Coordinates of C-alpha atoms and ligand atoms in Angstrom, one line a residue:
M1 CA -30.8 -48.3 49.2
A2 CA -29.6 -45.1 47.8
P3 CA -32.4 -44.5 45.4
S4 CA -35.1 -45.0 48.1
K5 CA -33.1 -42.7 50.4
L6 CA -33.1 -40.1 47.7
N7 CA -36.8 -40.5 47.2
S8 CA -37.6 -40.3 50.9
T9 CA -35.5 -37.2 51.4
D10 CA -36.6 -35.4 48.3
P11 CA -38.6 -32.4 49.2
H12 CA -40.7 -33.2 46.2
E13 CA -43.1 -36.0 46.5
N14 CA -42.1 -38.2 43.6
G15 CA -38.3 -38.3 43.9
D16 CA -36.6 -38.4 40.5
A17 CA -39.8 -37.8 38.7
S18 CA -40.7 -34.7 40.6
F19 CA -37.0 -33.5 40.3
S20 CA -37.2 -33.7 36.5
S21 CA -40.6 -32.1 36.5
S22 CA -39.1 -29.1 38.4
Q23 CA -37.1 -28.2 35.3
P24 CA -38.4 -25.5 33.1
D25 CA -40.7 -26.9 30.4
N26 CA -38.6 -26.0 27.5
G27 CA -35.4 -27.3 29.2
S28 CA -33.4 -24.5 27.5
S29 CA -31.8 -22.9 30.6
D30 CA -28.6 -24.9 31.3
S31 CA -27.6 -22.7 34.2
L32 CA -31.0 -23.2 35.9
T33 CA -30.5 -27.0 35.5
L34 CA -27.1 -26.7 37.0
F35 CA -28.3 -24.6 39.8
H36 CA -31.0 -27.2 40.6
S37 CA -28.6 -30.1 40.5
E38 CA -26.1 -28.2 42.8
K39 CA -29.0 -27.3 45.1
A40 CA -30.2 -30.9 45.2
V41 CA -26.7 -32.1 46.0
Q42 CA -26.4 -29.5 48.8
E43 CA -29.6 -30.5 50.4
L44 CA -28.6 -34.1 50.2
L45 CA -25.4 -33.4 52.0
Q46 CA -27.3 -31.6 54.8
Q47 CA -29.2 -34.8 55.6
T48 CA -28.1 -36.9 58.6
P49 CA -26.2 -39.7 56.9
I50 CA -27.2 -43.3 57.5
Q51 CA -23.8 -45.1 57.6
Q52 CA -22.4 -47.0 54.6
T53 CA -25.1 -46.2 52.1
D54 CA -24.8 -42.6 53.0
D55 CA -21.0 -42.7 52.5
H56 CA -21.5 -43.8 48.9
L57 CA -24.2 -41.3 48.5
I58 CA -22.0 -38.5 49.8
E59 CA -19.2 -39.5 47.5
F60 CA -21.5 -39.7 44.6
S61 CA -23.1 -36.3 45.3
E62 CA -19.8 -34.6 45.7
A63 CA -18.7 -35.9 42.4
L64 CA -22.0 -34.7 41.0
R65 CA -21.4 -31.2 42.5
T66 CA -17.9 -31.1 41.0
V67 CA -19.2 -31.9 37.6
A68 CA -21.9 -29.3 37.9
K69 CA -19.4 -26.7 38.9
A70 CA -17.1 -27.6 36.0
L71 CA -20.0 -27.4 33.5
R72 CA -20.9 -24.0 34.8
R73 CA -17.4 -22.7 34.6
A74 CA -17.0 -24.0 31.0
A75 CA -20.2 -22.3 30.0
E76 CA -19.0 -19.0 31.5
G77 CA -15.5 -19.4 29.9
K78 CA -17.0 -20.0 26.5
A79 CA -19.2 -17.0 26.7
S80 CA -16.3 -14.7 27.6
A81 CA -14.0 -16.2 24.9
Q82 CA -16.8 -15.6 22.4
A83 CA -17.1 -12.0 23.5
E84 CA -13.4 -11.5 23.2
A85 CA -13.3 -13.1 19.8
A86 CA -16.2 -10.9 18.6
E87 CA -14.4 -7.8 19.9
W88 CA -11.2 -8.7 17.9
K89 CA -13.2 -9.5 14.9
R90 CA -15.0 -6.1 15.1
R91 CA -11.6 -4.4 15.3
F92 CA -10.2 -6.3 12.3
E93 CA -13.3 -5.5 10.2
L94 CA -13.0 -1.9 11.1
E95 CA -9.3 -1.8 10.2
R96 CA -9.9 -3.6 6.9
A97 CA -12.9 -1.4 5.9
R98 CA -10.8 1.7 6.7
N99 CA -7.9 0.4 4.6
Q100 CA -10.1 -0.5 1.7
Q101 CA -11.7 2.9 1.7
L102 CA -8.3 4.6 1.8
E103 CA -7.0 2.3 -1.0
R104 CA -9.9 3.2 -3.1
K105 CA -9.2 6.9 -2.6
G106 CA -5.5 6.3 -3.2
K107 CA -4.7 8.0 0.1
S108 CA -2.5 7.3 3.1
P109 CA -4.1 7.2 6.5
G110 CA -2.3 10.4 7.5
E111 CA -3.9 12.2 4.6
C112 CA -7.4 11.4 5.7
N113 CA -7.9 14.8 7.4
A114 CA -5.7 16.9 5.2
D115 CA -7.3 15.9 1.8
I116 CA -4.7 18.1 0.3
D117 CA -4.8 16.7 -3.2
A118 CA -8.5 17.1 -3.7
Q119 CA -8.4 20.6 -2.5
R120 CA -5.6 21.5 -4.8
V121 CA -7.6 20.4 -7.8
E122 CA -10.8 21.9 -6.5
N123 CA -9.2 25.3 -5.9
S124 CA -7.8 25.5 -9.4
T125 CA -11.0 27.1 -10.9
N126 CA -8.9 29.6 -12.7
Q127 CA -7.2 26.8 -14.7
P128 CA -10.1 25.3 -16.6
M129 CA -7.9 23.7 -19.3
L130 CA -5.9 21.9 -16.7
R131 CA -9.0 20.6 -14.9
N132 CA -10.4 19.2 -18.1
E133 CA -7.1 17.5 -18.8
T134 CA -7.3 15.9 -15.4
I135 CA -10.8 14.7 -16.0
E136 CA -9.9 13.3 -19.4
Q137 CA -6.9 11.5 -17.9
S138 CA -9.0 9.9 -15.2
E139 CA -11.6 8.8 -17.7
N140 CA -8.8 7.2 -19.7
C141 CA -7.7 5.5 -16.5
S142 CA -11.0 3.8 -15.9
T143 CA -11.1 2.4 -19.4
N144 CA -7.6 1.0 -19.7
G145 CA -6.8 0.4 -16.1
L146 CA -3.8 2.8 -16.1
C147 CA -4.2 6.1 -14.3
S148 CA -2.4 9.1 -15.5
H149 CA -1.3 11.9 -13.2
E150 CA -2.6 14.8 -11.3
I151 CA -1.6 18.3 -12.5
L152 CA 0.1 20.1 -9.6
H153 CA 0.3 23.8 -9.2
D154 CA 3.4 25.2 -7.7
G155 CA 3.2 27.9 -5.0
G156 CA 2.2 25.7 -2.1
T157 CA 4.9 27.3 0.1
D158 CA 6.3 30.7 0.1
S159 CA 9.8 29.6 -0.8
Q160 CA 8.4 27.6 -3.7
A161 CA 6.3 30.5 -5.0
K162 CA 9.3 32.8 -4.9
A163 CA 11.6 30.4 -6.7
V164 CA 9.4 29.5 -9.7
P165 CA 6.5 31.9 -9.9
N166 CA 3.4 30.6 -11.7
R167 CA 5.2 27.5 -12.8
I168 CA 3.1 24.3 -13.2
M169 CA 4.7 21.1 -11.9
R170 CA 3.4 17.9 -13.5
K171 CA 4.1 14.6 -11.9
A172 CA 6.0 12.4 -14.3
S173 CA 4.1 9.5 -15.7
F174 CA 5.5 6.0 -15.8
K175 CA 4.5 2.4 -16.3
L176 CA 5.5 -0.7 -14.5
S177 CA 5.5 -4.2 -16.0
W178 CA 6.7 -7.7 -15.2
R179 CA 9.7 -8.8 -17.1
C180 CA 10.2 -12.5 -17.8
K181 CA 13.7 -13.7 -18.2
G182 CA 14.6 -14.2 -21.8
D183 CA 11.5 -12.5 -23.0
I184 CA 12.4 -10.4 -26.1
S185 CA 8.9 -9.5 -27.3
D186 CA 6.3 -7.7 -25.2
Q187 CA 4.1 -10.8 -25.6
H188 CA 4.3 -11.9 -22.0
K189 CA 4.3 -8.5 -20.4
H190 CA 1.4 -7.6 -18.2
D191 CA 0.5 -4.4 -16.6
I192 CA 0.5 -5.3 -13.0
V193 CA 0.5 -2.2 -10.9
S194 CA -2.5 0.0 -10.3
F195 CA -1.3 3.6 -10.0
E196 CA -3.2 6.7 -9.4
R197 CA -1.6 10.1 -9.8
G198 CA 1.8 8.5 -10.0
N199 CA 1.5 6.6 -6.7
I200 CA 2.3 2.9 -6.8
T201 CA 0.1 0.4 -5.0
A202 CA 0.6 -3.3 -5.3
A203 CA -2.4 -4.6 -7.1
G204 CA -0.8 -7.9 -7.9
R205 CA 2.4 -9.5 -6.7
S206 CA 4.9 -11.6 -8.5
S207 CA 8.5 -12.7 -8.0
K208 CA 9.3 -11.7 -11.5
Q209 CA 11.6 -8.7 -12.2
I210 CA 9.8 -5.4 -12.4
S211 CA 10.8 -2.8 -14.8
L212 CA 9.9 0.9 -14.6
K213 CA 9.6 3.0 -17.8
W214 CA 8.9 6.7 -17.6
E215 CA 6.0 7.9 -19.8
S216 CA 6.9 11.5 -19.2
D217 CA 10.1 13.0 -18.0
P218 CA 10.7 13.2 -14.2
Q219 CA 10.8 16.8 -13.0
T220 CA 11.2 16.7 -9.3
V221 CA 13.8 14.9 -7.2
L222 CA 13.9 14.7 -3.4
I223 CA 17.4 14.2 -1.9
M224 CA 17.7 12.7 1.6
T225 CA 21.0 12.5 3.4
K226 CA 22.6 10.9 6.4
P227 CA 23.3 13.6 9.0
N228 CA 26.7 14.6 10.4
S229 CA 28.8 13.3 7.5
T230 CA 31.1 15.7 5.6
S231 CA 31.5 13.5 2.6
V232 CA 27.7 13.2 2.3
R233 CA 27.3 17.0 2.6
I234 CA 29.9 17.7 -0.1
L235 CA 28.3 15.1 -2.4
C236 CA 24.8 16.5 -1.8
A237 CA 25.8 20.0 -2.8
E238 CA 27.6 18.8 -5.9
M239 CA 24.6 16.6 -6.9
V240 CA 22.1 19.4 -6.4
R241 CA 24.2 21.7 -8.7
W242 CA 24.4 19.0 -11.4
L243 CA 20.7 18.1 -11.3
K244 CA 19.8 21.8 -11.7
D245 CA 22.3 22.8 -14.3
H246 CA 22.4 19.7 -16.4
K247 CA 19.0 18.2 -15.9
K248 CA 16.9 21.3 -15.1
L249 CA 15.1 19.5 -12.3
N250 CA 13.2 20.8 -9.3
I251 CA 15.0 19.8 -6.1
Y252 CA 13.6 19.1 -2.6
V253 CA 15.7 18.5 0.5
E254 CA 15.0 18.2 4.2
P255 CA 15.0 21.5 6.2
R256 CA 18.3 20.6 7.9
V257 CA 20.0 20.1 4.5
M258 CA 18.4 23.3 3.2
G259 CA 20.2 25.1 6.0
E260 CA 23.5 23.4 5.2
L261 CA 23.2 24.3 1.5
L262 CA 22.3 28.0 2.2
S263 CA 25.2 28.3 4.6
E264 CA 27.4 27.3 1.8
S265 CA 26.1 29.6 -0.9
S266 CA 23.0 31.7 -1.8
Y267 CA 23.1 29.9 -5.2
F268 CA 21.0 27.2 -3.6
N269 CA 18.0 29.5 -3.2
F270 CA 16.1 27.6 -5.8
V271 CA 16.0 24.5 -3.7
H272 CA 12.6 23.6 -2.1
T273 CA 12.0 22.3 1.4
W274 CA 9.0 22.0 3.7
K275 CA 7.9 23.6 6.9
D276 CA 5.6 21.2 8.7
E277 CA 4.2 17.7 8.9
K278 CA 1.2 18.5 6.7
E279 CA 3.5 19.4 3.8
V280 CA 5.4 16.1 4.3
L281 CA 2.2 14.2 3.9
S282 CA 1.7 15.6 0.4
L283 CA 5.3 15.1 -0.7
H284 CA 4.5 12.0 -2.7
T285 CA 2.2 14.1 -4.9
K286 CA 5.1 16.3 -5.9
V287 CA 8.2 14.1 -6.0
D288 CA 9.0 11.8 -9.0
L289 CA 12.2 10.3 -7.5
V290 CA 13.9 10.1 -4.2
V291 CA 17.7 9.9 -4.0
T292 CA 19.3 8.7 -0.7
L293 CA 22.9 9.4 0.3
G294 CA 23.9 7.2 3.2
G295 CA 23.6 3.6 4.4
D296 CA 20.5 1.3 4.9
G297 CA 19.4 3.6 7.7
T298 CA 18.9 6.5 5.3
V299 CA 16.7 4.3 3.1
L300 CA 14.7 3.3 6.2
W301 CA 14.5 7.0 7.1
A302 CA 13.4 8.0 3.6
A303 CA 10.7 5.3 3.5
S304 CA 9.4 6.3 6.9
M305 CA 8.7 9.8 5.5
F306 CA 6.0 8.4 3.3
K307 CA 3.0 7.1 5.3
G308 CA 1.3 6.1 2.0
P309 CA 2.5 5.7 -1.5
V310 CA 6.3 6.0 -2.0
P311 CA 8.0 7.4 -5.2
P312 CA 10.9 5.3 -6.6
I313 CA 14.1 5.5 -4.5
V314 CA 17.6 5.6 -5.9
P315 CA 19.9 4.6 -3.0
F316 CA 23.6 5.6 -3.1
S317 CA 25.9 3.8 -0.8
L318 CA 27.7 6.0 1.7
G319 CA 27.6 3.6 4.7
S320 CA 29.7 0.6 5.8
L321 CA 27.4 -2.2 4.6
G322 CA 24.5 -1.3 2.3
F323 CA 22.1 -4.2 1.6
M324 CA 19.6 -1.8 0.1
T325 CA 22.0 0.7 -1.4
P326 CA 23.4 -0.7 -4.7
F327 CA 24.6 2.5 -6.4
Y328 CA 28.1 3.8 -6.1
S329 CA 28.3 7.5 -5.3
E330 CA 31.5 8.0 -7.4
H331 CA 29.4 7.3 -10.6
Y332 CA 26.4 9.3 -9.6
R333 CA 26.1 11.2 -12.9
D334 CA 26.0 8.0 -15.0
C335 CA 23.6 6.3 -12.6
L336 CA 21.2 9.2 -12.4
D337 CA 21.5 9.7 -16.2
S338 CA 20.3 6.2 -16.8
V339 CA 17.6 6.3 -14.1
L340 CA 16.2 9.5 -15.4
R341 CA 16.2 8.1 -19.0
G342 CA 14.8 4.7 -17.9
P343 CA 13.7 1.9 -18.2
I344 CA 15.1 0.6 -14.9
S345 CA 14.7 -2.5 -12.9
I346 CA 13.2 -2.0 -9.5
T347 CA 12.6 -4.0 -6.3
L348 CA 9.2 -3.5 -4.8
R349 CA 10.0 -3.8 -1.1
H350 CA 7.0 -4.7 1.0
R351 CA 6.3 -2.9 4.2
L352 CA 4.4 -4.0 7.3
Q353 CA 1.7 -1.8 8.9
C354 CA 1.5 -2.1 12.6
Y355 CA -1.3 -1.0 14.9
V356 CA -0.8 -0.7 18.7
I357 CA -4.1 -1.6 20.3
R358 CA -4.4 -0.4 23.9
D359 CA -6.5 -2.4 26.3
A360 CA -7.3 0.9 28.1
A361 CA -8.8 2.2 24.8
K362 CA -10.8 -0.9 24.0
N363 CA -14.1 1.0 24.0
E364 CA -12.9 3.8 21.8
Y365 CA -13.8 3.7 18.1
E366 CA -10.7 5.5 16.8
M367 CA -7.4 3.6 16.7
E368 CA -3.9 5.0 16.8
E369 CA -2.4 5.7 13.3
P370 CA -0.5 2.7 11.8
I371 CA 3.2 2.7 11.8
L372 CA 4.9 1.4 8.6
V373 CA 8.1 -0.5 8.7
L374 CA 10.4 -1.5 5.9
N375 CA 12.7 -3.8 8.0
E376 CA 10.8 -5.1 11.0
V377 CA 8.8 -4.5 14.2
T378 CA 10.4 -6.0 17.3
I379 CA 8.6 -6.8 20.5
D380 CA 11.0 -7.4 23.3
R381 CA 11.5 -7.3 27.0
G382 CA 13.2 -3.9 27.0
I383 CA 15.0 -3.3 30.3
S384 CA 13.0 -5.9 32.2
S385 CA 15.0 -8.9 33.3
F386 CA 11.9 -11.2 33.1
L387 CA 11.2 -13.4 30.1
T388 CA 8.7 -11.9 27.7
N389 CA 5.4 -13.7 27.6
L390 CA 3.7 -12.9 24.3
E391 CA 0.7 -14.7 22.9
C392 CA 0.7 -14.8 19.1
Y393 CA -2.2 -15.3 16.8
C394 CA -2.2 -15.5 13.0
D395 CA -5.6 -14.6 11.5
N396 CA -7.1 -15.4 14.9
S397 CA -5.5 -18.9 15.1
F398 CA -3.3 -19.3 18.1
V399 CA 0.4 -19.6 16.9
T400 CA 2.4 -19.9 20.1
C401 CA 3.4 -18.1 23.2
V402 CA 6.9 -16.5 23.0
Q403 CA 8.9 -16.9 26.2
G404 CA 12.3 -15.5 25.7
D405 CA 13.8 -12.1 24.9
G406 CA 11.2 -11.2 22.3
L407 CA 9.9 -11.6 18.8
I408 CA 10.8 -10.0 15.4
L409 CA 8.1 -9.7 12.7
S410 CA 10.2 -8.8 9.6
T411 CA 9.7 -8.1 6.0
T412 CA 11.8 -10.0 3.5
S413 CA 13.9 -6.8 3.0
G414 CA 14.5 -6.9 6.8
S415 CA 15.5 -10.5 6.6
T416 CA 19.2 -9.6 6.3
A417 CA 19.0 -7.2 9.3
Y418 CA 18.0 -8.0 13.0
S419 CA 16.0 -11.1 12.0
L420 CA 19.2 -12.6 10.5
A421 CA 21.1 -11.9 13.7
A422 CA 18.3 -13.8 15.6
G423 CA 18.6 -16.9 13.4
G424 CA 16.0 -16.1 10.7
S425 CA 16.5 -17.0 7.1
M426 CA 17.7 -14.6 4.4
V427 CA 14.9 -14.1 2.0
H428 CA 15.0 -12.5 -1.5
P429 CA 13.3 -9.0 -1.0
Q430 CA 10.8 -9.6 -3.8
V431 CA 9.3 -12.6 -1.9
P432 CA 6.1 -11.4 -0.3
G433 CA 6.2 -13.0 3.2
I434 CA 6.3 -12.1 6.9
L435 CA 9.2 -13.6 8.9
F436 CA 8.3 -14.7 12.5
T437 CA 11.6 -14.9 14.3
P438 CA 12.0 -15.4 18.0
I439 CA 14.8 -13.6 19.9
C440 CA 16.6 -16.0 22.3
P441 CA 13.6 -18.3 22.8
H442 CA 13.7 -20.3 26.1
S443 CA 12.8 -23.5 24.2
L444 CA 15.1 -25.4 21.9
S445 CA 12.4 -26.3 19.4
F446 CA 11.3 -22.8 18.6
R447 CA 12.5 -22.4 15.0
P448 CA 11.7 -19.2 13.0
L449 CA 8.7 -19.3 10.6
I450 CA 7.9 -17.5 7.4
L451 CA 4.2 -16.7 7.0
P452 CA 2.4 -15.7 3.8
E453 CA 1.9 -12.1 2.9
H454 CA -1.9 -12.0 3.4
V455 CA -2.1 -12.9 7.1
T456 CA -2.7 -10.6 10.1
I457 CA -0.6 -11.3 13.1
R458 CA -1.6 -10.2 16.6
V459 CA 0.9 -10.2 19.4
Q460 CA -0.8 -9.8 22.8
V461 CA 0.7 -9.2 26.2
P462 CA -1.4 -11.4 28.5
F463 CA -2.9 -10.0 31.7
N464 CA -0.8 -12.4 33.7
S465 CA 2.5 -11.2 32.2
R466 CA 5.2 -10.4 34.8
S467 CA 6.3 -7.2 32.9
P468 CA 5.3 -5.0 30.1
A469 CA 6.8 -5.5 26.6
W470 CA 8.4 -2.9 24.2
A471 CA 7.7 -2.5 20.5
S472 CA 10.2 -0.8 18.2
F473 CA 9.8 0.0 14.6
D474 CA 12.8 -0.3 12.2
G475 CA 14.9 0.1 15.3
K476 CA 13.2 3.4 16.3
D477 CA 10.2 4.8 18.3
R478 CA 10.0 2.5 21.3
K479 CA 6.5 2.0 22.6
Q480 CA 5.5 0.3 25.8
L481 CA 2.9 -2.5 25.6
A482 CA 1.2 -3.0 29.0
A483 CA -0.6 -6.2 30.0
G484 CA -3.7 -6.4 27.8
D485 CA -2.2 -4.3 25.0
A486 CA -1.6 -5.9 21.6
L487 CA 0.3 -5.2 18.4
V488 CA -1.5 -6.1 15.2
C489 CA 0.5 -6.3 12.0
S490 CA -0.2 -7.0 8.3
M491 CA 1.3 -6.3 4.9
A492 CA 0.9 -2.6 4.0
P493 CA -0.6 -1.7 0.7
W494 CA 2.2 0.7 -0.1
P495 CA 5.5 -0.9 -1.0
V496 CA 8.9 0.9 -1.3
P497 CA 10.1 0.8 -4.9
T498 CA 14.0 0.9 -4.9
A499 CA 16.0 1.2 -8.1
C500 CA 18.3 -1.7 -8.9
Q501 CA 21.8 -1.5 -10.1
I502 CA 21.4 -4.6 -12.3
D503 CA 18.2 -6.4 -11.1
S504 CA 16.6 -7.6 -7.9
T505 CA 18.3 -10.9 -7.7
N506 CA 21.8 -9.8 -8.8
D507 CA 21.7 -6.9 -6.3
F508 CA 20.5 -9.1 -3.5
L509 CA 23.1 -11.8 -4.1
R510 CA 25.8 -9.1 -4.4
S511 CA 24.8 -7.5 -1.1
I512 CA 25.0 -10.8 0.8
H513 CA 28.3 -11.7 -0.8
D514 CA 29.9 -8.2 -0.2
G515 CA 28.1 -7.4 3.1
L516 CA 28.2 -10.7 4.9
H517 CA 30.9 -12.7 3.0
W518 CA 28.2 -15.3 2.7
N519 CA 29.5 -18.8 2.5
L520 CA 33.0 -17.6 1.7
R521 CA 35.4 -20.5 1.9
K522 CA 38.7 -21.4 0.3
T523 CA 38.1 -23.9 -2.5
Q524 CA 39.4 -27.3 -1.8
S525 CA 42.2 -28.4 -4.1
F526 CA 41.9 -31.2 -6.6
D527 CA 45.1 -32.5 -5.1
G528 CA 43.9 -35.1 -2.5
P529 CA 41.7 -38.2 -1.9
R530 CA 38.7 -38.7 -4.3
D531 CA 36.2 -41.3 -5.4
L532 CA 37.4 -43.1 -8.5
Ligands
NAD601 N1 21.4 -7.4 16.6 C1 21.2 -6.8 15.4 O1 21.6 -7.2 14.3 C2 20.4 -5.5 15.4 C3 20.0 -5.0 16.6 C4 19.2 -3.8 16.5 C5 18.8 -3.3 15.3 N2 19.3 -3.9 14.2 C6 18.8 -3.4 12.8 O2 19.1 -2.1 12.6 C7 18.1 -1.5 11.9 C8 18.1 -0.1 11.9 O3 19.1 0.4 11.1 P1 19.8 1.8 11.3 O4 20.8 2.0 10.2 O5 18.7 2.8 11.4 O6 20.5 1.7 12.6 P2 22.0 1.5 13.0 O7 22.7 2.8 12.5 O8 22.2 1.1 14.4 O9 22.5 0.4 12.0 C9 22.2 -1.0 12.1 C10 22.9 -1.8 11.1 O10 21.9 -2.6 10.4 C11 22.1 -2.6 9.1 N3 20.8 -2.7 8.4 C12 19.8 -2.0 8.4 N4 18.8 -2.4 7.5 C13 19.4 -3.6 7.0 C14 18.9 -4.5 6.1 N5 17.7 -4.4 5.6 N6 19.7 -5.6 5.8 C15 20.9 -5.7 6.3 N7 21.4 -4.8 7.2 C16 20.6 -3.8 7.5 C17 22.7 -1.2 8.8 O11 23.4 -1.3 7.5 C18 23.5 -1.0 10.0 O12 24.8 -1.5 9.7 C19 16.8 -2.2 12.4 O13 15.8 -2.2 11.6 C20 17.3 -3.6 12.7 O14 17.1 -4.5 11.7 C21 20.0 -5.0 14.2
ATP602 N1 17.9 12.0 6.8 C1 18.0 11.6 8.0 N2 17.6 12.3 9.1 C2 17.7 11.8 10.3 N3 18.3 10.6 10.6 C3 18.8 9.9 9.6 C4 18.7 10.3 8.2 N4 19.2 9.4 7.4 C5 19.7 8.5 8.3 N5 19.4 8.8 9.5 C6 19.8 7.9 10.7 O1 21.2 7.9 10.8 C7 21.7 6.6 11.2 C8 22.8 6.1 10.3 O2 22.4 6.1 9.0 P1 22.9 5.1 7.9 O3 22.6 3.7 8.3 O4 22.4 5.5 6.6 O5 24.5 5.3 8.0 P2 25.6 4.4 8.5 O6 25.3 4.0 9.9 O7 26.9 5.2 8.2 O8 25.5 3.2 7.5 P3 26.0 1.7 7.8 O9 25.0 1.3 8.8 O10 25.8 1.0 6.5 O11 27.4 1.8 8.3 C9 20.5 5.7 11.2 O12 20.1 5.5 12.5 C10 19.4 6.5 10.5 O13 18.1 6.3 11.0

């Protein structure tokens, strides 16, 4: 019989008993046990089989060996999965800790090294009164939760110093509050936004209308324009004159626009611009209001200039569609008059922050700077003719594998752009969610999703992918994602506040009616069959 055969061939005297006694005393090493069982099976197979009983025995021992191998592989797989999960967790923790630290300091990641603001205040030792004022204001802020604003000294650049010598620029102070429909009294108003030095960060979120009320007059306006447009160029020059002559404001423009203005007249010498990236990083500390002249692309461009907090944007429509540009340029004087006076309704448009994580740099501590998008980040197949193969995780839970042309991770502001063209829903821009929209999925059941604002999404190009994928950010900056690379995306702490013509909802509905002719249909006449 098989058991006696096993006993007689066992190198250990007591068959089963001696086999079990050969295990380590504490019995803790699974792999050693597996090794022994495989070895025993191996030895068994090497014996000269005695027909029939041996046939069963061989079958049995082969099955045993297969099970032992499967167990060993499972143990190895689990260990490597755990190691990978631990690595991702470490990266998320790192990213979160870094963001929290930056939020506490009220800085954008790009400002980490520059630390321009701190230096400016520190260097103003010859202005003791202003320093005290700043300290007083920040004490005030810690008691009532509202922070007042940093005092800025002009003279950062040569052109500025020349234009307004020794002039002190102060960032305009303002307050944001939720407004409930039909609320006449202030009873249900809540201060919702934490703001330090005039920079808005979303401390709480709500779908209610937000109202901006200036607490001190705005002094500095940045005008951003669509390039290569004569009508925009003419309007820009006219607007700069009006803002200077009638509103006595400081004006900033891009270096390209500065060149255009100066080529027109030396009158525009008073206009400010910047020379390098470092100055761009500190723009939000100087600018009270941004005016854009162009289409949605110009609003995207303006938002992309601010890697951290964004001043309120007043977008004038000089494009063909304009989902984010509710103001008519013909009435710019009236519009700017009422915006500068306030209060105004604003839409806080959420942005996504995207990190590209390279497999090749997995052992490096430093990650690439995040890229902030107002519309969407797209991961697609680029010029490759193969299907994309993208593994998607939401807060470390597996979501799905995208096999198709690609995937769009969109904000609700971007829901009327590429995501809509790919079959995603249109979502009110004040709704804080992340749209997960596949592009031409090769599966009929792959419907778009909308995920909550607080999740972190990871899109990974697997090692067995047939081709690399490509990521693009608001339709720009294409980056290749090789096998093993990932894109990690979550809601950014710095929204883009855009001024409303009427309010968020009215402007949104008007944009889909005017821009898309949404659900436009001739009304059916009364004259015809009906239920009685
Ligand atoms: N198939 C598509 O629909 C498709 C393809 C590529 C890019 N895009 C969109 O173009 C955007 C870049 O815009 P651009 O102006 O720099 O490039 P662009 O000049 O190529 O214009 C793209 C068009 O998208 C419109 N658009 C941009 N943002 C929008 C929004 N939030 N809602 C509705 N329409 C919007 C613009 O008004 C413009 O008409 C990308 O973020 C992407 O959403 C769409
Ligand atoms: N200040 C700027 N500097 C550089 N490029 C810009 C600037 N403003 C806009 N752009 C780019 O110019 C392109 C067109 O801009 P925009 O969408 O505003 O105009 P448009 O195409 O005429 O508008 P619409 O799409 O509504 O017809 C976009 O790709 C945008 O990124």
